[in-house]
């Protein structure tokens, strides 16, 4: 009788986990590389402690972190030991593809990980098609399990190329298409999937770069298109630019999830006016 009760209790627990909704916080955050030109409160040495406080205050489950070079990755590991890291092997220098993914080890478990470059040879270090810059671009990803409910989801962290010339725009479009192809191959059609990052393009009607975002809009939903949202600029240039709709360049796309809220963290605080030259943004989603 005791064994039957234990078995029944276990079945009920499993059923409740399967039917419960998992809430996940998915963030994109270009932290700005540690440039020697950044001094005072815009220097990485000052901003990194503000970033630590911000992450611990908001407590995202997964974060796409842009422009994190090797020494910055070490800093983040020391400042945020509760977060694991996924990176693109062989990166961390001026060569580029310095997108990493961090995840809260207290709330999600990492099941699988991988990465690829934005190029005709995505499985080895290589330049981004015919882009003017010699920098690499890439994406890293993880398959995660939300610990409370046991529900799985995929998260991809990316950073698309710069430039307004025709070959730059073509490279951006190719990168977006490659991201969608890889997401479909890795996650399939039915799993919850998220991708976040600095896309270096806006949805502004006068922005020719917007066409590079179309593959995401074809297969996914834009996190901003939810009832609780805003369309405020995400690139601030440390206050040195006049922000317009063309500066809404950081995005979170999703599929097979119910997004309840989109947030753009653009208020000063934490001891500095700007924790980066980009504002972090985040969606809260149910799986």
mmCIF file of N, CA and C in Angstrom, residues 53 62 218:
data_model
loop_
_atom_site.group_PDB
_atom_site.id
_atom_site.type_symbol
_atom_site.label_atom_id
_atom_site.label_comp_id
_atom_site.label_asym_id
_atom_site.label_seq_id
_atom_site.Cartn_x
_atom_site.Cartn_y
_atom_site.Cartn_z
ATOM 1 N N UNK A 53 25.409 44.221 -10.717
ATOM 2 C CA UNK A 53 24.253 44.587 -9.894
ATOM 3 C C UNK A 53 22.953 44.510 -10.700
ATOM 4 N N UNK A 62 18.389 33.498 -19.141
ATOM 5 C CA UNK A 62 19.401 33.377 -20.198
ATOM 6 C C UNK A 62 19.646 34.760 -20.794
ATOM 7 N N UNK A 218 9.702 35.984 -40.759
ATOM 8 C CA UNK A 218 9.022 34.929 -41.511
ATOM 9 C C UNK A 218 8.758 33.706 -40.638
#
